[in-house]
Structures are given as structure tokens and as C-alpha cells.
CSV table of C-alpha atoms and ligand atoms in Angstrom, one decimal:
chain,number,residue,atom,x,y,z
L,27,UNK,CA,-105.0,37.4,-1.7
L,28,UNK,CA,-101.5,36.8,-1.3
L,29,UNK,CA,-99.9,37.6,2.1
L,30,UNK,CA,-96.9,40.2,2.0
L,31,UNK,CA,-94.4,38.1,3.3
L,32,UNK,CA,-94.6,35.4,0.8
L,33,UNK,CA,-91.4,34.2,-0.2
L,34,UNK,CA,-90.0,33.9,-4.2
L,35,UNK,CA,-89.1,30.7,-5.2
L,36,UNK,CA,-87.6,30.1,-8.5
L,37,UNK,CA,-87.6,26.6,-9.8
L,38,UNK,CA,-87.1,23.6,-7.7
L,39,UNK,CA,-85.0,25.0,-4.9
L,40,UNK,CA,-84.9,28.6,-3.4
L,41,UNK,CA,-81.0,29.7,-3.5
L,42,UNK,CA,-80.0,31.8,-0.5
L,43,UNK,CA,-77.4,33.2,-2.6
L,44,UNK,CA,-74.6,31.5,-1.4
L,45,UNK,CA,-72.3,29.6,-4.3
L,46,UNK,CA,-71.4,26.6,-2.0
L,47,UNK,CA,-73.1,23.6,-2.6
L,48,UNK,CA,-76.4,22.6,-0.3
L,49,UNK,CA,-77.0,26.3,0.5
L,50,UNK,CA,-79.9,26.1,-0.2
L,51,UNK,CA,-83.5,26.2,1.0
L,52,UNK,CA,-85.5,22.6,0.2
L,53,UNK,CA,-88.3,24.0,-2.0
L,54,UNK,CA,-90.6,21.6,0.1
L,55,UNK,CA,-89.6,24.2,3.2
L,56,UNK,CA,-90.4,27.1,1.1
L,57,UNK,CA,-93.8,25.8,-0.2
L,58,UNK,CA,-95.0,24.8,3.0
L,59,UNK,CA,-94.1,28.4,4.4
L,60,UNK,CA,-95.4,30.6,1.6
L,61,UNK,CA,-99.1,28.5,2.2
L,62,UNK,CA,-98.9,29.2,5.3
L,63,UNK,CA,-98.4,33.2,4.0
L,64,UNK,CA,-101.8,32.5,1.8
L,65,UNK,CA,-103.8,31.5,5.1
L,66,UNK,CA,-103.4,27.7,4.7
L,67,UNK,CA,-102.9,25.8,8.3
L,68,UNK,CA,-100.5,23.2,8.2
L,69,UNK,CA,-101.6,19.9,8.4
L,70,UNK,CA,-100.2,16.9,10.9
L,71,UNK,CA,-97.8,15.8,8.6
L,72,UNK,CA,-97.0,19.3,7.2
L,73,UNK,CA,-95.7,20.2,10.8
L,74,UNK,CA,-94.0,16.8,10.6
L,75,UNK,CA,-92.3,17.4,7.6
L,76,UNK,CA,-91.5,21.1,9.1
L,77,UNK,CA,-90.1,19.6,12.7
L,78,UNK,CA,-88.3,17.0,10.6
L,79,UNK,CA,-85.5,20.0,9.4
L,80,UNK,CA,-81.9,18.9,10.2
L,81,UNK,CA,-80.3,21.5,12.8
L,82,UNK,CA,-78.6,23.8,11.8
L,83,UNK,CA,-79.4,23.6,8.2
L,84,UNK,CA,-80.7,26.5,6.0
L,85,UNK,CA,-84.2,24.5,6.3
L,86,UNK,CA,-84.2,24.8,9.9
L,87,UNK,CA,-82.9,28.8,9.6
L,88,UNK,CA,-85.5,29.3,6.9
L,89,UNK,CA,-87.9,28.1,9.0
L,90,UNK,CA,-87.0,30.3,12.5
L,91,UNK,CA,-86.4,33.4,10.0
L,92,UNK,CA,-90.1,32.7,8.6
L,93,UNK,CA,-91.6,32.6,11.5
L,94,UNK,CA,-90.2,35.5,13.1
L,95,UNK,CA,-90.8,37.9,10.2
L,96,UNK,CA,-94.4,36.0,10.2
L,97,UNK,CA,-95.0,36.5,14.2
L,98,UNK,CA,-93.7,40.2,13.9
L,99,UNK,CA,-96.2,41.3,11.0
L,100,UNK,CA,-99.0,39.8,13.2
L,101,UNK,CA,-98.0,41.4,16.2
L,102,UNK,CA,-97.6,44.4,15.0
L,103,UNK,CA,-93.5,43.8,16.5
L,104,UNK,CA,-95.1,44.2,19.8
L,105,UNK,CA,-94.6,41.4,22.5
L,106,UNK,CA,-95.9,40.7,25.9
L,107,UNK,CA,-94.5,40.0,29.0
L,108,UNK,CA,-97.2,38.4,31.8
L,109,UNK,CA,-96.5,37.9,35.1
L,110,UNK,CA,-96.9,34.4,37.3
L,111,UNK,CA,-97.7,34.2,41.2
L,112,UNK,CA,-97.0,30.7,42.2
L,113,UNK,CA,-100.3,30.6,44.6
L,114,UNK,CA,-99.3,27.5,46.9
L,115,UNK,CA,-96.8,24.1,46.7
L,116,UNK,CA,-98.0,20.5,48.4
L,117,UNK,CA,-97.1,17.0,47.2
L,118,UNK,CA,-99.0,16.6,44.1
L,119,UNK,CA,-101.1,13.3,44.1
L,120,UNK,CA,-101.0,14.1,39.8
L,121,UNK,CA,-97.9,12.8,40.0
L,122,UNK,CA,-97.1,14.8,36.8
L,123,UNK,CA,-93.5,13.1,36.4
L,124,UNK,CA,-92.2,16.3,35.0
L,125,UNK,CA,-93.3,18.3,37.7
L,126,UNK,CA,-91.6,19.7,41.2
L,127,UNK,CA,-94.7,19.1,42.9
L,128,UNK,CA,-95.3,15.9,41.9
L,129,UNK,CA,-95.3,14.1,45.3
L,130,UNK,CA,-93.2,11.3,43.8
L,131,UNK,CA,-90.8,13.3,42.8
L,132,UNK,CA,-90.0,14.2,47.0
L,133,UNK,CA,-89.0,17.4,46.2
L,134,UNK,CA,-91.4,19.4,48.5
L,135,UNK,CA,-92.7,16.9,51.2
L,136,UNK,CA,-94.7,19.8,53.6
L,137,UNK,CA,-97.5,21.8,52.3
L,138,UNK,CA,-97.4,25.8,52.5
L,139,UNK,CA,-99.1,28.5,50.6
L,140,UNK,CA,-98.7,32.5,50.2
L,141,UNK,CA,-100.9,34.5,52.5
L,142,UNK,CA,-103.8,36.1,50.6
L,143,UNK,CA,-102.1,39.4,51.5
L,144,UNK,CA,-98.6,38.6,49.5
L,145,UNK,CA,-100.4,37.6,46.9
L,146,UNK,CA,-102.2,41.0,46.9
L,147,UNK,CA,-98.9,42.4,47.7
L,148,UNK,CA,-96.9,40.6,44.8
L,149,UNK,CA,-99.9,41.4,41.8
L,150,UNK,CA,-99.4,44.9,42.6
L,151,UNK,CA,-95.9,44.9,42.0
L,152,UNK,CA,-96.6,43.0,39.1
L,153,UNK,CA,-99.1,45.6,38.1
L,154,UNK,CA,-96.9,48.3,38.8
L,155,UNK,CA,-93.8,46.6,37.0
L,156,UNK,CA,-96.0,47.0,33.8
L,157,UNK,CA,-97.3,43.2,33.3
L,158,UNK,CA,-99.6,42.8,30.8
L,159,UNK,CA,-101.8,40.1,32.6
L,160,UNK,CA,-100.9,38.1,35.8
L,161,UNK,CA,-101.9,34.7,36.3
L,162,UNK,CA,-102.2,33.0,39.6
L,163,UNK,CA,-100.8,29.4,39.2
L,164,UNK,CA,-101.7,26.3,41.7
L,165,UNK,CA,-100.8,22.9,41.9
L,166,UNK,CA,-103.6,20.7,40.5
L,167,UNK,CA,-105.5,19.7,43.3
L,168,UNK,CA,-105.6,23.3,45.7
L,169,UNK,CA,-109.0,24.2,46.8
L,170,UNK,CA,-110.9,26.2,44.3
L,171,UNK,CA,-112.9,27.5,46.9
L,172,UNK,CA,-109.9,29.1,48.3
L,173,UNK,CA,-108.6,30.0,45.2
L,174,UNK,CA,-111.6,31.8,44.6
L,175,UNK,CA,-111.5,34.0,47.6
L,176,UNK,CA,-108.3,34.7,47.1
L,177,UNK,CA,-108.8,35.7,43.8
L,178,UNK,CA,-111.5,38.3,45.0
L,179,UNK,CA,-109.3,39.9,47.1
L,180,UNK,CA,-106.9,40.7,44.6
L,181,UNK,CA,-109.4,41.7,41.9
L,182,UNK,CA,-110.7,44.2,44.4
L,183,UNK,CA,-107.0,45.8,44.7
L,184,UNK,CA,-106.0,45.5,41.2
L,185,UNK,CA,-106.9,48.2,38.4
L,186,UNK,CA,-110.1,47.5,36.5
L,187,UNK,CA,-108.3,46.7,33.2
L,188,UNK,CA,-105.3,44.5,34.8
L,189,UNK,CA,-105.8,41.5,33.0
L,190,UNK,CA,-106.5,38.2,35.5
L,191,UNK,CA,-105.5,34.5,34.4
L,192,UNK,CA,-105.8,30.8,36.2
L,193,UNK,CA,-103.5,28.5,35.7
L,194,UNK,CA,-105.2,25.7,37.9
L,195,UNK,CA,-106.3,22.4,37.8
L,196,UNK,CA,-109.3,20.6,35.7
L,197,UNK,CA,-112.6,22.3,36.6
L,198,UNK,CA,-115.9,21.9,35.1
L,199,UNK,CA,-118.6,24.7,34.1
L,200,UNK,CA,-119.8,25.9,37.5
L,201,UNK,CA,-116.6,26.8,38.4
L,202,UNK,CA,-115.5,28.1,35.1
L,203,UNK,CA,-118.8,30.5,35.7
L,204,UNK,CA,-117.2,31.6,38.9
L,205,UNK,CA,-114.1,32.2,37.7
L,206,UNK,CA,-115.3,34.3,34.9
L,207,UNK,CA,-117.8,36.4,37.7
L,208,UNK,CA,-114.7,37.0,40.1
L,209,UNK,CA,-113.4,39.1,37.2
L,210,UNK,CA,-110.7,36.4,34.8
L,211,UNK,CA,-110.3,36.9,31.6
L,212,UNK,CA,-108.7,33.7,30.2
L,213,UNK,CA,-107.2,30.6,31.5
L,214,UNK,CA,-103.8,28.9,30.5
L,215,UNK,CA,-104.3,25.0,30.3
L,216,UNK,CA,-102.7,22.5,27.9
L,217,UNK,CA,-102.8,18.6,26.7
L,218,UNK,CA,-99.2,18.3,28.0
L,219,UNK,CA,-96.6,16.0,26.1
L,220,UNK,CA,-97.4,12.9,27.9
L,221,UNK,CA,-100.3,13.4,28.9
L,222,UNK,CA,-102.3,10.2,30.2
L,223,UNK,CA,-98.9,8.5,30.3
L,224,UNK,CA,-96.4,10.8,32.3
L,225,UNK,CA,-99.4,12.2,34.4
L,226,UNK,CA,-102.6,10.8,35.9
L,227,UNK,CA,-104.8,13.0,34.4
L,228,UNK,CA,-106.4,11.7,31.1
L,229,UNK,CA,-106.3,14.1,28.0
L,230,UNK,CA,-109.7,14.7,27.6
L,231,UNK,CA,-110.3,15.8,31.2
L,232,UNK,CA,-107.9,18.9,29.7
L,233,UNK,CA,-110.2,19.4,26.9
L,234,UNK,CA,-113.3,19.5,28.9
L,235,UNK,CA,-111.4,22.2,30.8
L,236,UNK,CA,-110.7,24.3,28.2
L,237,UNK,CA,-114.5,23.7,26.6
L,238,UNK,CA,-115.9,25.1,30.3
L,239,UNK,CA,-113.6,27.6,30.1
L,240,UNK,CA,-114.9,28.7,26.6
L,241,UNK,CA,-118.5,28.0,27.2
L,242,UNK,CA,-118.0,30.8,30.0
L,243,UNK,CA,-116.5,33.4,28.2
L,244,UNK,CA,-113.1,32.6,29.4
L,245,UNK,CA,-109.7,33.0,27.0
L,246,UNK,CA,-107.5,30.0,26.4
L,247,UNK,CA,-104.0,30.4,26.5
L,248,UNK,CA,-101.9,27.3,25.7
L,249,UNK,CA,-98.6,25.7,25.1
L,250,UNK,CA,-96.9,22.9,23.6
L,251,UNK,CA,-95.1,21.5,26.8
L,252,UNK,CA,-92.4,20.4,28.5
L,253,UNK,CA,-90.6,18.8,25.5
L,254,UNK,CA,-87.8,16.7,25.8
L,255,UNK,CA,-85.2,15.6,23.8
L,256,UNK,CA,-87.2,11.8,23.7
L,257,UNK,CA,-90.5,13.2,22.5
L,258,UNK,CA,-90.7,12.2,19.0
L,259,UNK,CA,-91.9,14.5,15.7
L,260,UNK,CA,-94.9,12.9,15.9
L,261,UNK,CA,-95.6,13.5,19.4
L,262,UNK,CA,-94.7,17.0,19.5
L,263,UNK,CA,-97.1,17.6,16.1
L,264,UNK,CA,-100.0,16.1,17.0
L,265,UNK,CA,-99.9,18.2,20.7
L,266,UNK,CA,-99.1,21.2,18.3
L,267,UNK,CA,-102.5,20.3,16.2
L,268,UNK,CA,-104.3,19.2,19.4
L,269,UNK,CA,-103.5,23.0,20.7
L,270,UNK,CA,-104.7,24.7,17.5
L,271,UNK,CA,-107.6,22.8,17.6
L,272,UNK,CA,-108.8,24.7,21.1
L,273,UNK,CA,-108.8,27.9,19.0
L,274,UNK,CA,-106.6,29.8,21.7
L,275,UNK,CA,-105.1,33.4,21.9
L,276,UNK,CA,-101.7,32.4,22.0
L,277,UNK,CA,-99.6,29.0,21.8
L,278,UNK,CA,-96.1,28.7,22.2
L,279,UNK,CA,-93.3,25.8,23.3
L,280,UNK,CA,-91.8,25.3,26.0
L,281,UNK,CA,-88.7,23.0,27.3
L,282,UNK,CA,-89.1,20.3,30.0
L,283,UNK,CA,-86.6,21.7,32.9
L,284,UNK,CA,-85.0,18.3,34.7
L,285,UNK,CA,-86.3,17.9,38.1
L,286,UNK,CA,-83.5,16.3,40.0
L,287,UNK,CA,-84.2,12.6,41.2
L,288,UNK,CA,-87.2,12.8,39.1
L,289,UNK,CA,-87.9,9.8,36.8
L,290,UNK,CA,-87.1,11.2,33.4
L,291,UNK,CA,-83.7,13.5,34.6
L,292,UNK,CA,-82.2,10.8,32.7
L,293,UNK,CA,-83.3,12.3,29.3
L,294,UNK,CA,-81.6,15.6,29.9
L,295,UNK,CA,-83.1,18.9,28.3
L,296,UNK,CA,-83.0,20.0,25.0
L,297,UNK,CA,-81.3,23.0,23.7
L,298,UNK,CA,-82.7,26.3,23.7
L,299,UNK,CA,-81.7,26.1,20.2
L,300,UNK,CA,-84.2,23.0,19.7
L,301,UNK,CA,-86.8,25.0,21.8
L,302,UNK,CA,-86.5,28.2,19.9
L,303,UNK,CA,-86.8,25.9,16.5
L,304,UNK,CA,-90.2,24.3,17.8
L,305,UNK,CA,-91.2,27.4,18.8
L,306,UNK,CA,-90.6,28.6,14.9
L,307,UNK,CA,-92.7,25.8,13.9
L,308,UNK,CA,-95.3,26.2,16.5
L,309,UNK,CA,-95.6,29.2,15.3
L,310,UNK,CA,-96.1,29.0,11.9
L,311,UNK,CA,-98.6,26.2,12.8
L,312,UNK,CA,-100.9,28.5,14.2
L,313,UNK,CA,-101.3,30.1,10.9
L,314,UNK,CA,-100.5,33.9,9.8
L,315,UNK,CA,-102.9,35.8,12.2
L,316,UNK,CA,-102.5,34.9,15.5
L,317,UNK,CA,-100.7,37.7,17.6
L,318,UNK,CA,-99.3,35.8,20.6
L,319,UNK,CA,-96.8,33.0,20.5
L,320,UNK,CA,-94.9,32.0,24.0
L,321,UNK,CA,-91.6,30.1,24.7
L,322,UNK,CA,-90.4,29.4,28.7
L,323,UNK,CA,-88.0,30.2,29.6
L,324,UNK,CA,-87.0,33.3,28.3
L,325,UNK,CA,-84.3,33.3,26.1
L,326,UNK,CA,-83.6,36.1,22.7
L,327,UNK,CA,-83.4,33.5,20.6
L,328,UNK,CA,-87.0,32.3,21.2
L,329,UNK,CA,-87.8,36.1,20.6
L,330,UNK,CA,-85.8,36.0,17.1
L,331,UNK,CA,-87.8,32.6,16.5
L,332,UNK,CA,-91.5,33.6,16.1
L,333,UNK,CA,-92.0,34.2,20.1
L,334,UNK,CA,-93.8,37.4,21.6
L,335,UNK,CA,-94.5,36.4,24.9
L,336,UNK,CA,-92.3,35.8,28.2
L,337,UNK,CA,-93.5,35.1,31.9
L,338,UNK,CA,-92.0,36.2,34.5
L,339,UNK,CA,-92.4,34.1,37.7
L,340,UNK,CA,-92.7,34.8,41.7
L,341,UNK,CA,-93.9,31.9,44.1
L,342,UNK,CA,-94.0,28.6,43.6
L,343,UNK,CA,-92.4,26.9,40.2
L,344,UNK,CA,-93.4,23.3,38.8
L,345,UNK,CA,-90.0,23.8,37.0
L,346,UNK,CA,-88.0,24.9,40.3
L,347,UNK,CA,-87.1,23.4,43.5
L,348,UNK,CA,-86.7,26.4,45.3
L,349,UNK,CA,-89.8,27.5,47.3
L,350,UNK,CA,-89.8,31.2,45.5
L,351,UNK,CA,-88.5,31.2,42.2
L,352,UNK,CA,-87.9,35.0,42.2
L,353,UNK,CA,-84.6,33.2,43.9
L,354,UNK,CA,-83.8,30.6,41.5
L,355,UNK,CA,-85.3,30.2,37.9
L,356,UNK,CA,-87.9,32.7,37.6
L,357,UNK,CA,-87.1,36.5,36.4
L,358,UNK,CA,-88.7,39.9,36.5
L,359,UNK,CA,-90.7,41.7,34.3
L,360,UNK,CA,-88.0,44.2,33.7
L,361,UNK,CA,-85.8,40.8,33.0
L,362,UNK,CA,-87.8,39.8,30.2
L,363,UNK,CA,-88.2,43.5,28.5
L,364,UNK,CA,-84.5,43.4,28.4
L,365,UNK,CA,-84.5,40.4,26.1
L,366,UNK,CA,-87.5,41.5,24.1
L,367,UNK,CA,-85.7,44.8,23.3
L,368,UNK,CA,-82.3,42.8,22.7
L,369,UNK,CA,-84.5,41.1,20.1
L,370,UNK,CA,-86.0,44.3,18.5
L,371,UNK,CA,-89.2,44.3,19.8
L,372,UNK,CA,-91.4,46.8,21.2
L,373,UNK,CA,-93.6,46.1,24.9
L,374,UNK,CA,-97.1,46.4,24.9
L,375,UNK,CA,-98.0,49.0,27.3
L,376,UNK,CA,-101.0,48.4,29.5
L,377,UNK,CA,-103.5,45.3,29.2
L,378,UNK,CA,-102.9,42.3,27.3
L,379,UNK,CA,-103.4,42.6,23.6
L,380,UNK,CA,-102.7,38.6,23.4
L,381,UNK,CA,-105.9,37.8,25.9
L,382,UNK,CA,-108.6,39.6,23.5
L,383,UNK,CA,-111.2,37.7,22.0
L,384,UNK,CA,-110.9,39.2,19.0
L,385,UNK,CA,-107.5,37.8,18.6
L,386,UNK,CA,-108.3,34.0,19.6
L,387,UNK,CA,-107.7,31.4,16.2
G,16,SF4,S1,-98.3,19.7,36.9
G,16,SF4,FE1,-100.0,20.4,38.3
G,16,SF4,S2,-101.3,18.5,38.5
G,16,SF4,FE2,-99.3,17.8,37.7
G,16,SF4,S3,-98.2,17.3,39.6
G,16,SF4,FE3,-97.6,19.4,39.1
G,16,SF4,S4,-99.1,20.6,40.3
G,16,SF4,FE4,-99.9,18.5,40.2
């Protein structure tokens, strides 16, 4: 059956209804989008053709404007704000280039971690600040041991229904078992852009992640990330396809945030324009259902582009060089309402709607 938001298109190009010449939507844009509408999921070189719209153009307005009305009907206009505790930092043997812990990056050269007690102390506030889930974020290589008991602490202090999510390192299916009995619902992991290359860790460890995850019970939130302004179309849609592919509850894009000194400063950052335009096609990727669609940082456009679902961050940042973030990049929950209600939406109240499994692709 037809989906509601399918778009007319008369003959070979959809007219806007402006008289100028080239105001117009490429009937290629329009086909692709109103499949999409009828259930269809884009292919590799669909997304391609889709990431290939010049800025700025009506293609690439189409596209966001799709997207949005598409994320919107699937969510019901509700969006999602989840909170982050940066657990610990330490030199990074990864060496995730991107990343401000990487250790060859010499951002943070002494190890340190947040007591088990502020972490208590910051997921209540969380809780209380009306975060729909709170992950607890390490660098890769932190003691999942420690993590654990950690972890255990907290659940005992948090409200039954307060939604738990990892964001650590690779693990295999014992842990993933222990993560899902100390009371997570989901983890967040993602084939990064560069994987293999710009980090240490190959692709497919990151897949068997996510398949222990799974085979547990466990949600999988991911993320087409960091991008920068030298990954190419093709790069960016086969990590896009390669994230559909783990069936997740939510995806999203998000932009690489320089790390000064690091190797790959030189590239710069792309726009949030550019972010919130992946993020439209991201989203649109993911097919019509899927009520959850991420962009980092927060910005409204991202939430005018197809995105429904902000972080906001206390701890330790891979994308900040200040020890806690609530002093540099990272904002508050109230922070990110702000923007989602700039952008018309309404906030999911309580638990995470996103992290259900009767939501995952
Ligand atoms: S992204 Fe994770 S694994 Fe990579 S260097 Fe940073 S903390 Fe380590």
C-alpha cells in the first residue's frame, strides 16, 4: 500500500512551483524518495546517487524536507534525548586517530576515572533531568570487570525502568551475557568511517560485537561516524548500508570534531549543514519505519533534517579535550529539549521509546 507521505510527481521533473529556471526537483530524487515511502530500502548506489545532491540545491532541500516529514510520521514527532557518562580517560593503545584518547594523539597522557559514587551521583541527575536512557561510555580497553561493578551499583540506585546503555569496547558473548544480567538494555557500537585504517581495530571485530550483543538480548544503537569532509560518497554509503545491515533501533550521523595536533586536524570539519544533509539521507536509508535517527552534536537543523535523537554528555569526551565535557563540548539534557522544541518536536517522557525491540529494523 502506498505510504501517506508519497510525493506527486508529474512527468519528468517535480516543479516546486517556482517559475525560475532549475527549480526544480530531479525526478531521479523524487523517485528514489517516494520508494522509499512504499517500503523499498535504498540500495548502495541509491544512497550514492542520494549523497551525490549538489548543496544547496532543491535536490539536496528535497531530500532534508523528505526525511524530516518521513522521521516525524515514524516517530510519532516525538524525539529523544539520552544522556552520556564518560566512565574513565587513559591513553588509548586503539589509537583511534579521530579520537581524544587516542594515546598518539597526547592529549591526555595520565590515566584517571570517575569514582563509582559520581557516576551514581551523575545518572541520577540524569534520571531526574528526564533522560530517556543513559549510557555509560569507556575508552576501548577499560576493564570490563570494573565496568561491570560499576554498572551494578548504579542499576541498584536507578529506577527500574531507567533505560541502561554501554558504549565500550569489543567484547564477546560471555560478557555480552553479563551485561544483559546486570540489567542493559542495548549497546551503542558502530563500523566507524575508517575503520581498519584510521583505527587498530578490524571491522569485523565490531560486527562480532554487535552479533554478541544481539545473541544476548541486547539493543543495537549505531551511527554513521565521525565524517569528514575527505570521506568519499562511497565511503560514507557503504558504512550507511553496513549499519542497516545490523538491524539496529536507531542510526544517525555524526561529524568528526578535529582533535588538535591530531593527524587528520588537517582536514577540517564539515558543516553542520553537510552533517544535517547525511543525516537526511541516513535517514531515509533506514527505510520508513524506524523511529530513532541520531545526529552529534546537537544542532536544529539536524532536528529539521530527519534527526530525533540528541545526547547530552558529562565525563569524559573522545570528541573533547577537556577532562569533563559538561565544561567544554558537551550540553544538558534541558540543552537539547530546547533545540528539539525550537524544531517542533515533542520529548518523550519516561523510558526510551527508541531502545524497544519492537522498534529495531
Ligand atoms: S575511540 Fe575508543 S578504542 Fe578508539 S582510541 Fe578512542 S577510546 Fe580507544
Amino acid at each position: 500500500m502506498a505510504h501517506a507521505l508519497k510525493i506527486k510527481s508529474t512527468g519528468r521533473r517535480a516543479n516546486l512551483g517556482y517559475r525560475e529556471e532549475g527549480m526544480m526537483v530531479d525526478s531521479k530524487v523524487v523517485d528514489l524518495i517516494n520508494r522509499v515511502c512504499d517500503g523499498h530500502f535504498l540500495t548502495e548506489d541509491e544512497i550514492i546517487c542520494l549523497l551525490g545532491a549538489k548543496a544547496h540545491s532543491p535536490e539536496a532541500g528535497f531530500i532534508m524536507g523528505a526525511s524530516d516529514a518521513l522521521n516525524r510520521k515514524a516517530s510519532d514527532n516525538l524525539a529523544e534525548i539520552h544522556a552520556q557518562i564518560g566512565v574513565n580517560l587513559s591513553p588509548c593503545p586503539r589509537n583511534c586517530t579521530f579520537c581524544a584518547f587516542a594515546a598518539k594523539n597526547n592529549i591526555f597522557k595520565e590515566s584517571s576515572e570517575l569514582s563509582p559514587e559520581s557516576v551514581i551521583e551523575l545518572a541520577l541527575a540524569a534520571e531526574s533531568q528526564g533522560a530517556n536512557a543513559i549510557f555509560f561510555m569507556t575508552t576501548g580497553h577499560y576493564s570490563f570487570g570494573r565496568f561491570l561493578e560499576i554498572s551494578r551499583g548504579v542499576r541498584e540506585r536507578l529506577k527500574p525502568d531507567t533505560v541502561m546503555i554501554a558504549n565500550i569496547g569489543d567484547f564477546g558473548q560471555q560478557e555480552a551475557e553479563r551485561l544483559k544480567a546486570v540489567g542493559y538494555r542495548g549497546i551503542y557500537h558502530a563500523v566507524r568511517m575508517g575503520e581498519g585504517v584510521d583505527t587498530s581495530i578490524n571491522p569485523e571485530t565490531r560486527l562480532a560485537t554487535v552479533r554478541a550483543a544481539q545473541e544476548a538480548g541486547l539493543l543495537v544503537g549505531t551511527c554513521v561516524e565521525p565524517i569528514g569532509p575527505e570521506h568519499t560518497l562511497e565511503e560514507i554509503a557503504e558504512k550507511i548500508v553496513i549499519g542497516r545491515s545490523m538491524k539496529p533501533c536507531y542510526s544517525g550521523a555524526t561529524r568528526r570534531i578535529s582533535i588538535p595536533g591530531s593527524e587528520m586536524e588537517r582536514y577540517g570539519m564539515i558543516s553542520e549543514y553537510r552533517m544535517a544533509f547525511i543525516v537526511a539521507v541516513v535517514r531515509l536509508a533506514m527505510g520508513r519505519n524506524l523511529i530513532g535517527n541520531c545526529t552529534h552534536e546537537p544542532n536544529v537543523l539536524g532536528a529539521t533534517a530527519g534527526a530525533n535523537l540528541f545526547w547530552a554528555e558529562v565525563g569524559t569526551n573522545p570528541r573533547d579535550t577537556e577532562q569533563d565535557t559538561s565544561k567544554g563540548r558537551g550540553l544538558n539534557v534541558n540543552d537539547c529539549v530546547q533545540m528539539f522544541r525550537e524544531a517542533d518536536y515533542g520529548i518523550v517522557r519516561g523510558p526510551s521509546m527508541i531502545y524497544n525491540e519492537s522498534n529495531t529494523l
